[in-house]
Amino acid sequence: MSMAARECVFFMLKNNHFTVIKNLQLYVTTRVSQDVTECIDLIV
């Protein structure tokens, strides 16, 4: 994770904890599904 991203997360955590958690879950889910899709593409 880049420095800017970390600062952004920290800023959001300070301001609105709930939104951050939802956004992080969304981010992680999309990241993982992208990685999995790329992986499957490589295998297939």
PDB file of N, CA and C in Angstrom:
ATOM      1  N   MET A   1       0.847  -1.189   0.000  1.00  0.00           N
ATOM      2  CA  MET A   1       0.000   0.000   0.000  1.00  0.00           C
ATOM      3  C   MET A   1       0.886   1.244   0.000  1.00  0.00           C
ATOM      4  N   SER A   2       0.551   2.186  -0.859  1.00  0.00           N
ATOM      5  CA  SER A   2       1.366   3.397  -0.968  1.00  0.00           C
ATOM      6  C   SER A   2       1.180   4.307   0.238  1.00  0.00           C
ATOM      7  N   MET A   3       2.105   5.236   0.399  1.00  0.00           N
ATOM      8  CA  MET A   3       2.058   6.179   1.507  1.00  0.00           C
ATOM      9  C   MET A   3       0.765   7.002   1.441  1.00  0.00           C
ATOM     10  N   ALA A   4       0.428   7.470   0.258  1.00  0.00           N
ATOM     11  CA  ALA A   4      -0.770   8.288   0.086  1.00  0.00           C
ATOM     12  C   ALA A   4      -2.019   7.507   0.485  1.00  0.00           C
ATOM     13  N   ALA A   5      -2.077   6.254   0.067  1.00  0.00           N
ATOM     14  CA  ALA A   5      -3.225   5.419   0.407  1.00  0.00           C
ATOM     15  C   ALA A   5      -3.329   5.238   1.912  1.00  0.00           C
ATOM     16  N   ARG A   6      -2.167   5.062   2.553  1.00  0.00           N
ATOM     17  CA  ARG A   6      -2.157   4.870   4.000  1.00  0.00           C
ATOM     18  C   ARG A   6      -2.652   6.132   4.711  1.00  0.00           C
ATOM     19  N   GLU A   7      -2.183   7.282   4.238  1.00  0.00           N
ATOM     20  CA  GLU A   7      -2.613   8.550   4.823  1.00  0.00           C
ATOM     21  C   GLU A   7      -4.109   8.744   4.625  1.00  0.00           C
ATOM     22  N   CYS A   8      -4.581   8.368   3.454  1.00  0.00           N
ATOM     23  CA  CYS A   8      -6.003   8.494   3.136  1.00  0.00           C
ATOM     24  C   CYS A   8      -6.833   7.632   4.089  1.00  0.00           C
ATOM     25  N   VAL A   9      -6.400   6.384   4.292  1.00  0.00           N
ATOM     26  CA  VAL A   9      -7.102   5.488   5.201  1.00  0.00           C
ATOM     27  C   VAL A   9      -7.086   6.042   6.616  1.00  0.00           C
ATOM     28  N   PHE A  10      -5.930   6.545   7.033  1.00  0.00           N
ATOM     29  CA  PHE A  10      -5.798   7.112   8.372  1.00  0.00           C
ATOM     30  C   PHE A  10      -6.746   8.290   8.551  1.00  0.00           C
ATOM     31  N   PHE A  11      -6.790   9.154   7.535  1.00  0.00           N
ATOM     32  CA  PHE A  11      -7.675  10.318   7.561  1.00  0.00           C
ATOM     33  C   PHE A  11      -9.133   9.882   7.676  1.00  0.00           C
ATOM     34  N   MET A  12      -9.517   8.889   6.878  1.00  0.00           N
ATOM     35  CA  MET A  12     -10.898   8.411   6.905  1.00  0.00           C
ATOM     36  C   MET A  12     -11.213   7.752   8.239  1.00  0.00           C
ATOM     37  N   LEU A  13     -10.253   7.009   8.777  1.00  0.00           N
ATOM     38  CA  LEU A  13     -10.461   6.359  10.071  1.00  0.00           C
ATOM     39  C   LEU A  13     -10.756   7.395  11.148  1.00  0.00           C
ATOM     40  N   LYS A  14     -10.003   8.495  11.106  1.00  0.00           N
ATOM     41  CA  LYS A  14     -10.192   9.553  12.097  1.00  0.00           C
ATOM     42  C   LYS A  14     -11.587  10.153  11.972  1.00  0.00           C
ATOM     43  N   ASN A  15     -12.086  10.243  10.744  1.00  0.00           N
ATOM     44  CA  ASN A  15     -13.326  10.970  10.503  1.00  0.00           C
ATOM     45  C   ASN A  15     -14.575  10.094  10.526  1.00  0.00           C
ATOM     46  N   ASN A  16     -14.524   8.959   9.856  1.00  0.00           N
ATOM     47  CA  ASN A  16     -15.728   8.131   9.787  1.00  0.00           C
ATOM     48  C   ASN A  16     -15.352   6.667   9.701  1.00  0.00           C
ATOM     49  N   HIS A  17     -15.304   6.057  10.855  1.00  0.00           N
ATOM     50  CA  HIS A  17     -14.844   4.673  10.988  1.00  0.00           C
ATOM     51  C   HIS A  17     -15.664   3.711  10.139  1.00  0.00           C
ATOM     52  N   PHE A  18     -16.981   3.826  10.200  1.00  0.00           N
ATOM     53  CA  PHE A  18     -17.861   2.863   9.528  1.00  0.00           C
ATOM     54  C   PHE A  18     -17.666   2.872   8.016  1.00  0.00           C
ATOM     55  N   THR A  19     -17.601   4.074   7.446  1.00  0.00           N
ATOM     56  CA  THR A  19     -17.427   4.194   5.997  1.00  0.00           C
ATOM     57  C   THR A  19     -16.124   3.543   5.553  1.00  0.00           C
ATOM     58  N   VAL A  20     -15.085   3.747   6.342  1.00  0.00           N
ATOM     59  CA  VAL A  20     -13.779   3.186   6.006  1.00  0.00           C
ATOM     60  C   VAL A  20     -13.860   1.679   5.910  1.00  0.00           C
ATOM     61  N   ILE A  21     -14.472   1.080   6.910  1.00  0.00           N
ATOM     62  CA  ILE A  21     -14.551  -0.384   6.930  1.00  0.00           C
ATOM     63  C   ILE A  21     -15.276  -0.879   5.690  1.00  0.00           C
ATOM     64  N   LYS A  22     -16.391  -0.235   5.338  1.00  0.00           N
ATOM     65  CA  LYS A  22     -17.133  -0.652   4.149  1.00  0.00           C
ATOM     66  C   LYS A  22     -16.291  -0.462   2.897  1.00  0.00           C
ATOM     67  N   ASN A  23     -15.617   0.696   2.787  1.00  0.00           N
ATOM     68  CA  ASN A  23     -14.796   0.968   1.613  1.00  0.00           C
ATOM     69  C   ASN A  23     -13.635  -0.007   1.501  1.00  0.00           C
ATOM     70  N   LEU A  24     -13.012  -0.325   2.640  1.00  0.00           N
ATOM     71  CA  LEU A  24     -11.894  -1.264   2.624  1.00  0.00           C
ATOM     72  C   LEU A  24     -12.364  -2.646   2.206  1.00  0.00           C
ATOM     73  N   GLN A  25     -13.520  -3.068   2.710  1.00  0.00           N
ATOM     74  CA  GLN A  25     -14.056  -4.373   2.325  1.00  0.00           C
ATOM     75  C   GLN A  25     -14.294  -4.409   0.825  1.00  0.00           C
ATOM     76  N   LEU A  26     -14.895  -3.338   0.319  1.00  0.00           N
ATOM     77  CA  LEU A  26     -15.165  -3.239  -1.112  1.00  0.00           C
ATOM     78  C   LEU A  26     -13.864  -3.286  -1.902  1.00  0.00           C
ATOM     79  N   TYR A  27     -12.877  -2.504  -1.443  1.00  0.00           N
ATOM     80  CA  TYR A  27     -11.580  -2.446  -2.110  1.00  0.00           C
ATOM     81  C   TYR A  27     -10.912  -3.816  -2.135  1.00  0.00           C
ATOM     82  N   VAL A  28     -10.879  -4.461  -0.969  1.00  0.00           N
ATOM     83  CA  VAL A  28     -10.234  -5.770  -0.868  1.00  0.00           C
ATOM     84  C   VAL A  28     -10.951  -6.776  -1.748  1.00  0.00           C
ATOM     85  N   THR A  29     -12.281  -6.754  -1.730  1.00  0.00           N
ATOM     86  CA  THR A  29     -13.056  -7.704  -2.535  1.00  0.00           C
ATOM     87  C   THR A  29     -12.761  -7.529  -4.015  1.00  0.00           C
ATOM     88  N   THR A  30     -12.768  -6.280  -4.489  1.00  0.00           N
ATOM     89  CA  THR A  30     -12.519  -6.044  -5.909  1.00  0.00           C
ATOM     90  C   THR A  30     -11.080  -6.410  -6.262  1.00  0.00           C
ATOM     91  N   ARG A  31     -10.126  -6.081  -5.379  1.00  0.00           N
ATOM     92  CA  ARG A  31      -8.723  -6.408  -5.623  1.00  0.00           C
ATOM     93  C   ARG A  31      -8.561  -7.910  -5.747  1.00  0.00           C
ATOM     94  N   VAL A  32      -9.113  -8.655  -4.799  1.00  0.00           N
ATOM     95  CA  VAL A  32      -8.951 -10.107  -4.781  1.00  0.00           C
ATOM     96  C   VAL A  32      -9.599 -10.720  -6.008  1.00  0.00           C
ATOM     97  N   SER A  33     -10.807 -10.281  -6.345  1.00  0.00           N
ATOM     98  CA  SER A  33     -11.486 -10.858  -7.504  1.00  0.00           C
ATOM     99  C   SER A  33     -10.727 -10.549  -8.788  1.00  0.00           C
ATOM    100  N   GLN A  34     -10.114  -9.359  -8.858  1.00  0.00           N
ATOM    101  CA  GLN A  34      -9.286  -9.025 -10.024  1.00  0.00           C
ATOM    102  C   GLN A  34      -8.106  -9.984 -10.119  1.00  0.00           C
ATOM    103  N   ASP A  35      -7.423 -10.183  -8.995  1.00  0.00           N
ATOM    104  CA  ASP A  35      -6.262 -11.065  -8.965  1.00  0.00           C
ATOM    105  C   ASP A  35      -6.655 -12.480  -9.349  1.00  0.00           C
ATOM    106  N   VAL A  36      -7.775 -12.941  -8.808  1.00  0.00           N
ATOM    107  CA  VAL A  36      -8.249 -14.296  -9.109  1.00  0.00           C
ATOM    108  C   VAL A  36      -8.578 -14.417 -10.585  1.00  0.00           C
ATOM    109  N   THR A  37      -9.244 -13.401 -11.132  1.00  0.00           N
ATOM    110  CA  THR A  37      -9.598 -13.418 -12.555  1.00  0.00           C
ATOM    111  C   THR A  37      -8.344 -13.484 -13.417  1.00  0.00           C
ATOM    112  N   GLU A  38      -7.345 -12.672 -13.081  1.00  0.00           N
ATOM    113  CA  GLU A  38      -6.089 -12.671 -13.838  1.00  0.00           C
ATOM    114  C   GLU A  38      -5.428 -14.034 -13.736  1.00  0.00           C
ATOM    115  N   CYS A  39      -5.458 -14.606 -12.536  1.00  0.00           N
ATOM    116  CA  CYS A  39      -4.846 -15.911 -12.309  1.00  0.00           C
ATOM    117  C   CYS A  39      -5.533 -16.971 -13.168  1.00  0.00           C
ATOM    118  N   ILE A  40      -6.870 -16.954 -13.182  1.00  0.00           N
ATOM    119  CA  ILE A  40      -7.630 -17.923 -13.978  1.00  0.00           C
ATOM    120  C   ILE A  40      -7.319 -17.729 -15.457  1.00  0.00           C
ATOM    121  N   ASP A  41      -7.226 -16.472 -15.889  1.00  0.00           N
ATOM    122  CA  ASP A  41      -6.892 -16.184 -17.283  1.00  0.00           C
ATOM    123  C   ASP A  41      -5.548 -16.797 -17.648  1.00  0.00           C
ATOM    124  N   LEU A  42      -4.595 -16.707 -16.721  1.00  0.00           N
ATOM    125  CA  LEU A  42      -3.268 -17.266 -16.974  1.00  0.00           C
ATOM    126  C   LEU A  42      -3.323 -18.785 -17.094  1.00  0.00           C
ATOM    127  N   ILE A  43      -4.116 -19.401 -16.220  1.00  0.00           N
ATOM    128  CA  ILE A  43      -4.209 -20.866 -16.224  1.00  0.00           C
ATOM    129  C   ILE A  43      -4.926 -21.340 -17.476  1.00  0.00           C
ATOM    130  N   VAL A  44      -6.027 -20.672 -17.816  1.00  0.00           N
ATOM    131  CA  VAL A  44      -6.835 -21.056 -18.974  1.00  0.00           C
ATOM    132  C   VAL A  44      -6.172 -20.533 -20.242  1.00  0.00           C
TER     133      VAL A  44
END
